[in-house]
Coordinates of C-alpha atoms and ligand atoms in Angstrom, one line a residue:
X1 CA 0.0 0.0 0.0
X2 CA 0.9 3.8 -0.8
X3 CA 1.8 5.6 2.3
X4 CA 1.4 9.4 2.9
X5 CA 2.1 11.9 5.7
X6 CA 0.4 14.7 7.0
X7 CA 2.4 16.4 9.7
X8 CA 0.2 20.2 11.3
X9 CA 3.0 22.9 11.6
X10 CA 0.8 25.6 11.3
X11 CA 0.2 26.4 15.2
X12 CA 0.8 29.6 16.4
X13 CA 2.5 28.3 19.6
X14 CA 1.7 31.2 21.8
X15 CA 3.0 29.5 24.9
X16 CA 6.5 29.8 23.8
X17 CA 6.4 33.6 24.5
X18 CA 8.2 34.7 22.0
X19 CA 7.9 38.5 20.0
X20 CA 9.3 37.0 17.2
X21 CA 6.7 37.0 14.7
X22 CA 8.2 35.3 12.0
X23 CA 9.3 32.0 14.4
X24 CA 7.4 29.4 14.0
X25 CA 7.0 26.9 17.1
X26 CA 8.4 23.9 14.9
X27 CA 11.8 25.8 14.3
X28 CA 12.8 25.6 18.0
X29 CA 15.5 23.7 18.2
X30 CA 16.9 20.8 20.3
X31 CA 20.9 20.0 19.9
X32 CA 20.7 21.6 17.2
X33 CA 18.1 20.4 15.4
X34 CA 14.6 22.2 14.6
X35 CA 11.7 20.1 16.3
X36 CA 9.8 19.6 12.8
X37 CA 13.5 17.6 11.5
X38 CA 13.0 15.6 13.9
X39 CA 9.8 14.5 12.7
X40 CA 10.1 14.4 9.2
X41 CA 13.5 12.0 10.2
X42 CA 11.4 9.7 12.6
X43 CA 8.6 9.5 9.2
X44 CA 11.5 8.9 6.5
X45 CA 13.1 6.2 8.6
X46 CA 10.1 4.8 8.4
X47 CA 9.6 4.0 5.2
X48 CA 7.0 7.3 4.7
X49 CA 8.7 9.3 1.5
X50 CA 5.7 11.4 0.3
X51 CA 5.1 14.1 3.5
X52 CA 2.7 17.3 3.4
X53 CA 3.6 19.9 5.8
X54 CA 0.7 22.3 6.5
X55 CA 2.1 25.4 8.1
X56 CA 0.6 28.7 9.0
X57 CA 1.8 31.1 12.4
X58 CA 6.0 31.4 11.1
X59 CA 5.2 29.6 7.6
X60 CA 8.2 30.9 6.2
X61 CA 10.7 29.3 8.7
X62 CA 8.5 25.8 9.2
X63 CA 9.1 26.1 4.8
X64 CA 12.4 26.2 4.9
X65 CA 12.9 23.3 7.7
X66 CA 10.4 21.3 5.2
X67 CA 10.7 22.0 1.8
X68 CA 13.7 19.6 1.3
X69 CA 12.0 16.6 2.3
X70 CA 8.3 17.6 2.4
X71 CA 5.6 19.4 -0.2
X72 CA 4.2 22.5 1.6
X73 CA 1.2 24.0 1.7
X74 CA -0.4 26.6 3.7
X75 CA -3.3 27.3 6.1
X76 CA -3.5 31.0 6.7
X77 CA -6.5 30.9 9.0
X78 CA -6.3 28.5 12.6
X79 CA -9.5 27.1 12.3
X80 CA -9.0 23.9 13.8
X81 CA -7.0 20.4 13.3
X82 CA -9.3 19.5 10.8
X83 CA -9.3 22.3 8.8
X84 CA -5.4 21.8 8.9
X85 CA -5.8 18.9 7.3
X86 CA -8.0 19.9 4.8
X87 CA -5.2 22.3 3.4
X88 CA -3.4 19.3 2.5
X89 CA -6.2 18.0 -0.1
X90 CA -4.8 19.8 -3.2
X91 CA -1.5 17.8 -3.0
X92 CA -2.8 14.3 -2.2
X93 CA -6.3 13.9 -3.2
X94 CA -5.9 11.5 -6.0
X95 CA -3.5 9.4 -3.7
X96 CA -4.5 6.1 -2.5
X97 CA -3.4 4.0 0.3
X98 CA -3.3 5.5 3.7
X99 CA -2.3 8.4 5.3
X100 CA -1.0 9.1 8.6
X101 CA -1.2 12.1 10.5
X102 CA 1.1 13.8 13.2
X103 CA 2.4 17.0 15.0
X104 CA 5.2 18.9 13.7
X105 CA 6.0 19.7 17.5
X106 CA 6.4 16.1 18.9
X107 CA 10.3 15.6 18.5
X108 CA 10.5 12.6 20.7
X109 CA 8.0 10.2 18.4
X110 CA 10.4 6.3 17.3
X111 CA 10.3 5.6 13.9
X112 CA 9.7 1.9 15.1
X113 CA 6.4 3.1 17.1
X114 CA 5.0 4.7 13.7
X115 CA 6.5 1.1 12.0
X116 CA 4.6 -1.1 14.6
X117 CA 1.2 1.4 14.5
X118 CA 1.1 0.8 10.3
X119 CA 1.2 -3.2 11.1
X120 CA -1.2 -3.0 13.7
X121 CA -3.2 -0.7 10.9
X122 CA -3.0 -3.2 8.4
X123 CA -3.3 -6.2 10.7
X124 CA -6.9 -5.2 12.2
X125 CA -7.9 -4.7 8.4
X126 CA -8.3 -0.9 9.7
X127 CA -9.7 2.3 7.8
X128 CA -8.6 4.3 10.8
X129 CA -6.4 3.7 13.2
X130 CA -5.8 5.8 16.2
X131 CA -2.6 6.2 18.4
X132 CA -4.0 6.3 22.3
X133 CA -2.3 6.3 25.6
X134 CA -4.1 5.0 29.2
X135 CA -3.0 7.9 31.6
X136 CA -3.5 8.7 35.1
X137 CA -4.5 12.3 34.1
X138 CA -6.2 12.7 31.1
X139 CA -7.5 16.1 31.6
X140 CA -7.0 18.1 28.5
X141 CA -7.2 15.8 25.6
X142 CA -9.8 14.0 23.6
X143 CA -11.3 10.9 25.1
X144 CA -11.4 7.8 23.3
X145 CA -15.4 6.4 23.5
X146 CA -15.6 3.2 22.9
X147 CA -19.2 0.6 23.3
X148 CA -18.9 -3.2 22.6
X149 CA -14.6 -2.7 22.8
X150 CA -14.9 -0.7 19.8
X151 CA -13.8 3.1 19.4
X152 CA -17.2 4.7 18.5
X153 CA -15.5 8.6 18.5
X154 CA -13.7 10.8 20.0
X155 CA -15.0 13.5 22.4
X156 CA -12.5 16.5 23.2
X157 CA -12.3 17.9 27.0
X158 CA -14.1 20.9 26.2
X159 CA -17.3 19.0 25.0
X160 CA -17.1 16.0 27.3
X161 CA -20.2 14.4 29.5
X162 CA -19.4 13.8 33.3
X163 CA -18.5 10.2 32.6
X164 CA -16.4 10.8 29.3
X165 CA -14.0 13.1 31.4
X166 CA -13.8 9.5 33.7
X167 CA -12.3 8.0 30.4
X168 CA -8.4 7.6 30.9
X169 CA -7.8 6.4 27.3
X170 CA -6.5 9.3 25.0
X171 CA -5.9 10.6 21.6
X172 CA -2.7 11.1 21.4
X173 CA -3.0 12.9 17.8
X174 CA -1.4 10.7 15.9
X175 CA -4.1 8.5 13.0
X176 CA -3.2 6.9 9.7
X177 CA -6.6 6.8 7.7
X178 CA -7.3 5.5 4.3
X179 CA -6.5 8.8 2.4
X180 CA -9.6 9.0 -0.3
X181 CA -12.1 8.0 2.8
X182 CA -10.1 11.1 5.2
X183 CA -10.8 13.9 2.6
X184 CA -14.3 12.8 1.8
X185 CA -15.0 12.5 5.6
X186 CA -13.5 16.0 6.1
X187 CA -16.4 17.5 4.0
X188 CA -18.5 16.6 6.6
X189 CA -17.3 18.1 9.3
X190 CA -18.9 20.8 11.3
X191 CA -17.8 23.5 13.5
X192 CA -20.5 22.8 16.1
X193 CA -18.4 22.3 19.1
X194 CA -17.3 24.5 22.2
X195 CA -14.4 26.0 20.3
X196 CA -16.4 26.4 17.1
X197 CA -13.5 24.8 15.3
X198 CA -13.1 22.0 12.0
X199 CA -11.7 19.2 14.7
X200 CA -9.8 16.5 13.0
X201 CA -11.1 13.9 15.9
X202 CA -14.7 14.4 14.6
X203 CA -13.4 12.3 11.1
X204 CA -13.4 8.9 13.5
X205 CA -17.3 9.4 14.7
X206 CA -17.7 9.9 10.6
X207 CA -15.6 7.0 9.6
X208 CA -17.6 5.0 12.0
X209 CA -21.1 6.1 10.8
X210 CA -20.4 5.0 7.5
X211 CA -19.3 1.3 8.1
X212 CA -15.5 1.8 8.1
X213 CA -13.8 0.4 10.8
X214 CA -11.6 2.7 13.5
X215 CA -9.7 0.9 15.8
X216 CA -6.7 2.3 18.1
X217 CA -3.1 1.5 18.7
X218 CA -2.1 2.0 22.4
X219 CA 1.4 3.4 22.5
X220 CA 3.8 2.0 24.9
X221 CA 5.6 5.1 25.5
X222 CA 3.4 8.1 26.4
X223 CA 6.5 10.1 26.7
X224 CA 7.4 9.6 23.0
X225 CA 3.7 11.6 21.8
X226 CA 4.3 14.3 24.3
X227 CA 4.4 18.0 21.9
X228 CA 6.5 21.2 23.0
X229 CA 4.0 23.7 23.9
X230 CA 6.4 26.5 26.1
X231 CA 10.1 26.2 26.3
X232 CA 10.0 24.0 29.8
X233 CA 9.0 21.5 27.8
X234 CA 11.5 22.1 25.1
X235 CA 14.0 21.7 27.8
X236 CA 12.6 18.3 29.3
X237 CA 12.1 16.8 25.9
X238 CA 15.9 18.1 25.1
X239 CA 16.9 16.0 28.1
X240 CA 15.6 13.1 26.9
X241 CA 16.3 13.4 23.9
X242 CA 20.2 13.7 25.2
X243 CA 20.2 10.9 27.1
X244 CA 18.4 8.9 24.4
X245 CA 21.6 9.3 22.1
X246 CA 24.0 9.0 24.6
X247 CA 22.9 6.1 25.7
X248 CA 22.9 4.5 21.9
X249 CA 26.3 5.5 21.4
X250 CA 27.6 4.1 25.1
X251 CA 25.9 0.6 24.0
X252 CA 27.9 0.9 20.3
X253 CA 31.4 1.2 21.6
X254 CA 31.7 5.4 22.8
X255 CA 32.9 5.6 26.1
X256 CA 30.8 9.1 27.5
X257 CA 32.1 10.2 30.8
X258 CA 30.0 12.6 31.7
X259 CA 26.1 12.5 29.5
X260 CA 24.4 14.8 31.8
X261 CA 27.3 17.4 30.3
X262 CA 27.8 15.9 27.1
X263 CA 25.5 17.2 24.2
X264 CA 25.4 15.1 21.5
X265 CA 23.2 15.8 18.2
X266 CA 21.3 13.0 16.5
X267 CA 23.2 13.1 13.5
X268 CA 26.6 12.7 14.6
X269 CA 28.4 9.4 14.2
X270 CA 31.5 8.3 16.8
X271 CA 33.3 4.6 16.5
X272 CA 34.3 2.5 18.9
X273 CA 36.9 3.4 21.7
X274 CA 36.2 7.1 21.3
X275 CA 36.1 8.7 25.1
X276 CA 34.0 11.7 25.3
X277 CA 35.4 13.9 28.0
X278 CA 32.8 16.0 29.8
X279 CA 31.3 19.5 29.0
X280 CA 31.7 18.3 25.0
X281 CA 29.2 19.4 22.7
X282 CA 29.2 17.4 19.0
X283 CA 26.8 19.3 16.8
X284 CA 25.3 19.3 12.7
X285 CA 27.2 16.2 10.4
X286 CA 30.0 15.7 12.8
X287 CA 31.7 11.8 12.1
X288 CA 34.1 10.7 14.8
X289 CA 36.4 7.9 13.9
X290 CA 37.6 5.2 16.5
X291 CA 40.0 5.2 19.0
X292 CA 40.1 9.0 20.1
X293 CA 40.3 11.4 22.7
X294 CA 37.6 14.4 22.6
X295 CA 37.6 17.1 25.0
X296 CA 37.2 18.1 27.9
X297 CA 35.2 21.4 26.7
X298 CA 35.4 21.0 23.2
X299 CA 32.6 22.2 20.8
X300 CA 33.0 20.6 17.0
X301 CA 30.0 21.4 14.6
X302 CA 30.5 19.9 10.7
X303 CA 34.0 18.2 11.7
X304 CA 35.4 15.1 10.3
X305 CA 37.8 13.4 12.7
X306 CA 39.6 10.1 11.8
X307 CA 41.3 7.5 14.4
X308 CA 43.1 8.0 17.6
X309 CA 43.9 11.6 18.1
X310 CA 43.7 13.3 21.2
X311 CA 41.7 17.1 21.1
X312 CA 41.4 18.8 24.1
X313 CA 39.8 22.1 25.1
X314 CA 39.1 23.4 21.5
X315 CA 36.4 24.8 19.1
X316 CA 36.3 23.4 15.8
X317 CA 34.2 24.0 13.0
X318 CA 34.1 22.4 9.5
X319 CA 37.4 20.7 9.7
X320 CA 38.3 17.1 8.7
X321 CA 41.1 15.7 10.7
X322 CA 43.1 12.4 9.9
X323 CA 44.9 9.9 12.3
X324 CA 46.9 10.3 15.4
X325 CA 47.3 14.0 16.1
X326 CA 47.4 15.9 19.0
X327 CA 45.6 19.3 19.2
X328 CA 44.6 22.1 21.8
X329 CA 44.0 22.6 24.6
X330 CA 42.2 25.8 23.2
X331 CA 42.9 25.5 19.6
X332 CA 40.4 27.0 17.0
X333 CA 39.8 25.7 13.7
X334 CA 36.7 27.0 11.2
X335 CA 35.9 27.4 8.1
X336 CA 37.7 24.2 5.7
X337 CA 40.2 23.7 7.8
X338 CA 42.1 20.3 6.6
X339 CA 44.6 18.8 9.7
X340 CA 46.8 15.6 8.3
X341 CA 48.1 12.8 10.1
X342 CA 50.3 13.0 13.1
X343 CA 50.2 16.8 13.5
X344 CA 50.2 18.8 16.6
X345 CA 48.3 21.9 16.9
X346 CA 48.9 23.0 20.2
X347 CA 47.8 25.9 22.7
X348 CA 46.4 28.9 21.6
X349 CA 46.3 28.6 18.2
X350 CA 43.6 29.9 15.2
X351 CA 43.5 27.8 11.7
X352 CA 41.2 28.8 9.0
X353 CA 40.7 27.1 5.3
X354 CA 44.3 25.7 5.8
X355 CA 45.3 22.4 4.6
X356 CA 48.1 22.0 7.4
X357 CA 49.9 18.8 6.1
X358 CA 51.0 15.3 7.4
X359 CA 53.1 15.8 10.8
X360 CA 53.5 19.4 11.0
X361 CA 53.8 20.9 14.0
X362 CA 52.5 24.2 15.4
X363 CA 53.0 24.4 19.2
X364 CA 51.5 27.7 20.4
X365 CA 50.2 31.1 19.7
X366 CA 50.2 31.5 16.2
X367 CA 47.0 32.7 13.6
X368 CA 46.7 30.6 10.3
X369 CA 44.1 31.9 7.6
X370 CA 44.2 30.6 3.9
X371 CA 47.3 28.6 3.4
X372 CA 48.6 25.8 2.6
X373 CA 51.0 24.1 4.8
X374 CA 53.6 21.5 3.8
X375 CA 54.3 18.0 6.1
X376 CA 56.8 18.0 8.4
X377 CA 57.1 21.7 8.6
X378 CA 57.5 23.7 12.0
X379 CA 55.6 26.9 12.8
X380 CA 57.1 28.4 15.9
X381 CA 55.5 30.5 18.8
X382 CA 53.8 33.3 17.4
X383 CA 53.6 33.0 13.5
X384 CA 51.1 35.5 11.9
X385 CA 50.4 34.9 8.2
X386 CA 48.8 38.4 7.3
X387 CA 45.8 37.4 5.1
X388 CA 43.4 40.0 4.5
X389 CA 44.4 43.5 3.3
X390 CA 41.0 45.2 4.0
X391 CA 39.4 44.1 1.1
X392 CA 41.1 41.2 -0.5
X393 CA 42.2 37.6 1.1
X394 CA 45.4 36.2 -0.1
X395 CA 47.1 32.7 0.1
X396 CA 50.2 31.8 0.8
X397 CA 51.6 28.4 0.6
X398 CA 55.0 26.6 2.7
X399 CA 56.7 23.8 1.4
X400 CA 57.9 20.3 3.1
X401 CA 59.7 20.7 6.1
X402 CA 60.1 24.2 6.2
X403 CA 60.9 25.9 9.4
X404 CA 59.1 29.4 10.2
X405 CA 60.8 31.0 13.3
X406 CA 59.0 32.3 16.3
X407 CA 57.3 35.4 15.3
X408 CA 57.5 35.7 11.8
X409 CA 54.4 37.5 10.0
X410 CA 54.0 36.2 6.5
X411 CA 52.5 38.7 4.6
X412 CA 50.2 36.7 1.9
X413 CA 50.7 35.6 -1.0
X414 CA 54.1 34.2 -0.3
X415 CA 55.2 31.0 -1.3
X416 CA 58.1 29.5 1.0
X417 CA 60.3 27.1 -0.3
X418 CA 60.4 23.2 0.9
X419 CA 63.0 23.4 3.9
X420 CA 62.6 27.1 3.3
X421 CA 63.6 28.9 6.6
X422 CA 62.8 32.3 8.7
X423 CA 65.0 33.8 10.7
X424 CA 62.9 34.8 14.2
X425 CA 60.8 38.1 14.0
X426 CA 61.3 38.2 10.1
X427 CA 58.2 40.0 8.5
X428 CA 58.2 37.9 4.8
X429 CA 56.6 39.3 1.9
X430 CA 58.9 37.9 -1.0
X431 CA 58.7 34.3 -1.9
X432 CA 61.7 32.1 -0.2
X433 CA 63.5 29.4 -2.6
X434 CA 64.0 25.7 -1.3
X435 CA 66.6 25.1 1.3
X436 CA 67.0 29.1 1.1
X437 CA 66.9 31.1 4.6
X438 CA 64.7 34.4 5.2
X439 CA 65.9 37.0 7.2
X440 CA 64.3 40.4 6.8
X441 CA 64.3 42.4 10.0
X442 CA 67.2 45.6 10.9
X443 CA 70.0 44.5 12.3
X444 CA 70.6 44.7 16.3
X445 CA 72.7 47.3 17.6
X446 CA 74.1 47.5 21.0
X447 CA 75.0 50.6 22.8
X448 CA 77.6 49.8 25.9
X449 CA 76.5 51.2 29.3
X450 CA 73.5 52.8 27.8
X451 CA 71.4 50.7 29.6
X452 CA 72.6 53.4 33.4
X453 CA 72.5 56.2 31.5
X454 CA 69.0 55.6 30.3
X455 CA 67.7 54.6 33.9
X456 CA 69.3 57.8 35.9
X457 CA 67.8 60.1 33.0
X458 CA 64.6 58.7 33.5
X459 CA 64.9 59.1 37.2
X460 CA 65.7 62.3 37.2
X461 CA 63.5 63.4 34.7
X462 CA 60.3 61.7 37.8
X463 CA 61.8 64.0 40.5
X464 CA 61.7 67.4 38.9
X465 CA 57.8 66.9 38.3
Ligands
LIG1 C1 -5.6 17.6 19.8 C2 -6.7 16.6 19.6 C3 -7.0 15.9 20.9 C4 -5.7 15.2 21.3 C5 -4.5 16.1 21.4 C6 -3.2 15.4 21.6 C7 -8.1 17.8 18.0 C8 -9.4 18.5 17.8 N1 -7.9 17.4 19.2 O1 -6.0 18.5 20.7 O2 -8.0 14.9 20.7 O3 -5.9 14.5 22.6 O4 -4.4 16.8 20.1 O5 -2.2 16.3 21.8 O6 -7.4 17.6 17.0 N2 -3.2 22.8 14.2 C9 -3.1 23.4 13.0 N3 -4.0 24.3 12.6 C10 -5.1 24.6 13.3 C11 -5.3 23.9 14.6 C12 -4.3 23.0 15.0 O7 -2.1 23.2 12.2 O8 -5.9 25.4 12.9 C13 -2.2 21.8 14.6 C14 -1.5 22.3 15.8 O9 -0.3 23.0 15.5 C15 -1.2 21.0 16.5 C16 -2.3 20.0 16.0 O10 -2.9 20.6 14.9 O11 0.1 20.5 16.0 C17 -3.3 19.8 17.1 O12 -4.0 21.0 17.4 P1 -4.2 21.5 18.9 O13 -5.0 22.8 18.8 O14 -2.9 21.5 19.6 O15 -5.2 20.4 19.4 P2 -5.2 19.9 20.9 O16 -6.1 20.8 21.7 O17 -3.9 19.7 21.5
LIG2 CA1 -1.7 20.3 21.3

């Protein structure tokens, strides 16, 4: 059978407080993720490929979360979940198969739950099926009635009897239908309720007036349905989520130290033998290779890290990294920054859209922007190479095993030869030939006992204020 997915994004979200207009609720995001990835992930994985966003309140940023992966279409007006749905009949009203539908703003939903619910769906021979939960406190949601064990309708808190509010079986807002039967059933929907709203729950009463048969899928996990209304609960479902993909990774091999302090996102891919030191935050398309060392306090967003290296302390962004280096503590990389094998990048140093090459060596203190570095070359203590002239960015590149002494500045675009060489404090803007030594800085001159004369003159100089 054809499977579709409707997933409501168009909620204005008003608990979340915020004066940004143009936010829409779904965009909040968890490690560093927007809510509504979250869901169209859990749906892909499984196995649902044809999704219709509907959003509304912040349309423009729920589109550009969606568009990717999802057709979009709009509902300008909030009148109700059903009329939400209704938005979606230009783009799959001559679909068949079924269609399930889900909130944009429940991150913590298991592509295996929505797996199970289509079996049980197809199992029980259902037109409808219905995720519900059995809670302790159902106040708030839409009741599941039910006479002779079979769901009759669905009654929401605002329009319940005395005894339906008794009713601890819940609509947990999740339903696959049979996608021609949904959209004919919408057009009978009323807005005769309390709220005076198009509910979506009304379609199940519908359904079961005309023969088709609703029946419900209890979830396991209540927690995994739950939506982020207000930014406490963006926070509590960030927790779990945290510990959810911590835990995954601990059970495949990552040694964490410290998960309560270790944020994780649910892209990010680590190998065996990796040890996560505390206070470490992995974010975006980040792919850790085996065998390493990461942090204490280290951020890495977009970085590709190979086997056994050791970073400590540092902030790195879009950088690949190969094998067995060492690097930080408080070393910054960003922007295509390339690190070979067997370097060290040491304290206090800044590396942008280098390519620093196999078993080079910068100890401390130095700023790297746009060049290329050689293997086996030595930067010392303080290297500047002067990129950026206030409008343009140049490159400069060092050859193999070339030695830069401590506080050189190259200004850019310099080549250096291979086992070119800098004399200390040189400032370099010619090109250096191979196995040829730069020195450009004045000559030192000493002055014998001018070292007295200089101190009494300036002490005499503080008296006779
Ligand atoms: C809904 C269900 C209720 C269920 C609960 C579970 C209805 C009528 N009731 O109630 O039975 O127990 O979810 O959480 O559906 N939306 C739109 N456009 C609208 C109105 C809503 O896109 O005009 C979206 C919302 O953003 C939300 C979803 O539809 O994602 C549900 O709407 P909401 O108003 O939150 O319904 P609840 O009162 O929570
Ligand atoms: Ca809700």
């Amino acid at each position: 059978m054809d499977k579709h997915a409707i997933i409501l994004a168009a909620g204005k979200g008003s608990r979340m407080k915020s004066k940004k207009e143009e936010l829409s609720k779904v965009s909040y995001k968890i490690l560093g993720k927007p809510l509504l990835k979250y869901v169209i992930d859990a749906l892909k994985e499984a196995g649902l490929d044809d999704l219709v966003t509907v959003v509304g309140f912040g349309g423009e940023t729920a589109k550009a979360i969606a568009e990717p992966h999802s057709k979009v279409v709009w509902q300008h007006e909030q009148k109700g979940s059903g009329h939400a749905v209704m938005m979606a009949e230009t783009a799959l009203k001559d679909a068949k198969g079924y269609t399930l539908v889900c909130c944009g703003d429940a991150p913590l939903l298991r592509s295996n739950t929505l797996k199970e619910m289509f079996e049980t769906h197809e199992k029980d021979g259902n037109d409808l099926t219905v995720m519900t939960a059995i809670i302790d406190n159902p106040f708030g949601y839409g009741r599941i009635v039910k006479k002779d064990g079979r769901v009759i309708k669905i009654v929401e808190e605002k329009d319940t009897t005395v005894e339906e509010k008794a009713i601890k079986e819940i609509n947990s807002g999740l339903y696959i239908f049979d996608n021609q039967e949904l959209f004919k059933a919408l057009k009978e929907v009323k807005t005769d309720n309390a709220a005076g709203e198009y509910y979506l729950t009304d379609v199940l009463g519908i359904f079961v007036s005309k023969g088709l048969k609703a029946g419900t899928y209890v979830v396991k996990d209540f927690e995994e349905t739950l939506g982020i209304n207000d930014r406490y609960q963006l926070s509590v479902a960030g927790k779990i989520l945290q510990h959810r993909i911590n835990k995954e990774l601990m059970l495949s091999g990552v040694t964490i130290e410290d998960p309560d302090n270790t944020y994780i996102a649910p892209d990010v891919k680590i190998g065996a033998d990796t040890v996560i030191r505390p206070n470490t935050h992995i974010y975006g398309n980040t792919v850790i290779g085996e065998d390493n060392v990461i942090g204490p306090d280290s951020y890495f967003e977009d970085v590709t890290i190979g086997n056994k290296n050791e970073i400590i302390y540092s902030h790195m962004v879009e950088t690949t990294v190969g094998d067995l280096t060492t690097l930080g503590p408080w070393l910054r990389t960003r922007k295509n920054a390339s690190i070979g094998d067997k370097a060290h990048i040491g304290n206090f140093n800044e590396v942008k859209n280098v390519n620093f090459g196999v078993g080079s060596k910068m100890a401390h203190l130095s700023y790297v922007g746009d060049a290329t570095i050689g293997s086996e070359v030595n930067i010392g203590c303080g290297t500047i190479i002067a990129n950026y002239d206030g409008v343009n960015k140049f490159h400069s590149d060092i050859g193999d095993h070339a030695f830069i002494g401590s506080g050189t500045t190259i200004i850019s675009p310099v080549k250096v030869g291979d086992y070119g060489f800098t004399a200390a404090g040189s400032t370099i803007n010619l090109d250096i030939e191979d196995h040829a030594m730069a020195i450009a800085r004045s000559r030192q001159v000493n002055k014998e006992g001018y070292s007295d004369i200089f101190h009494d003159k300036a002490l005499a100089k503080k008296k006779n204020k």
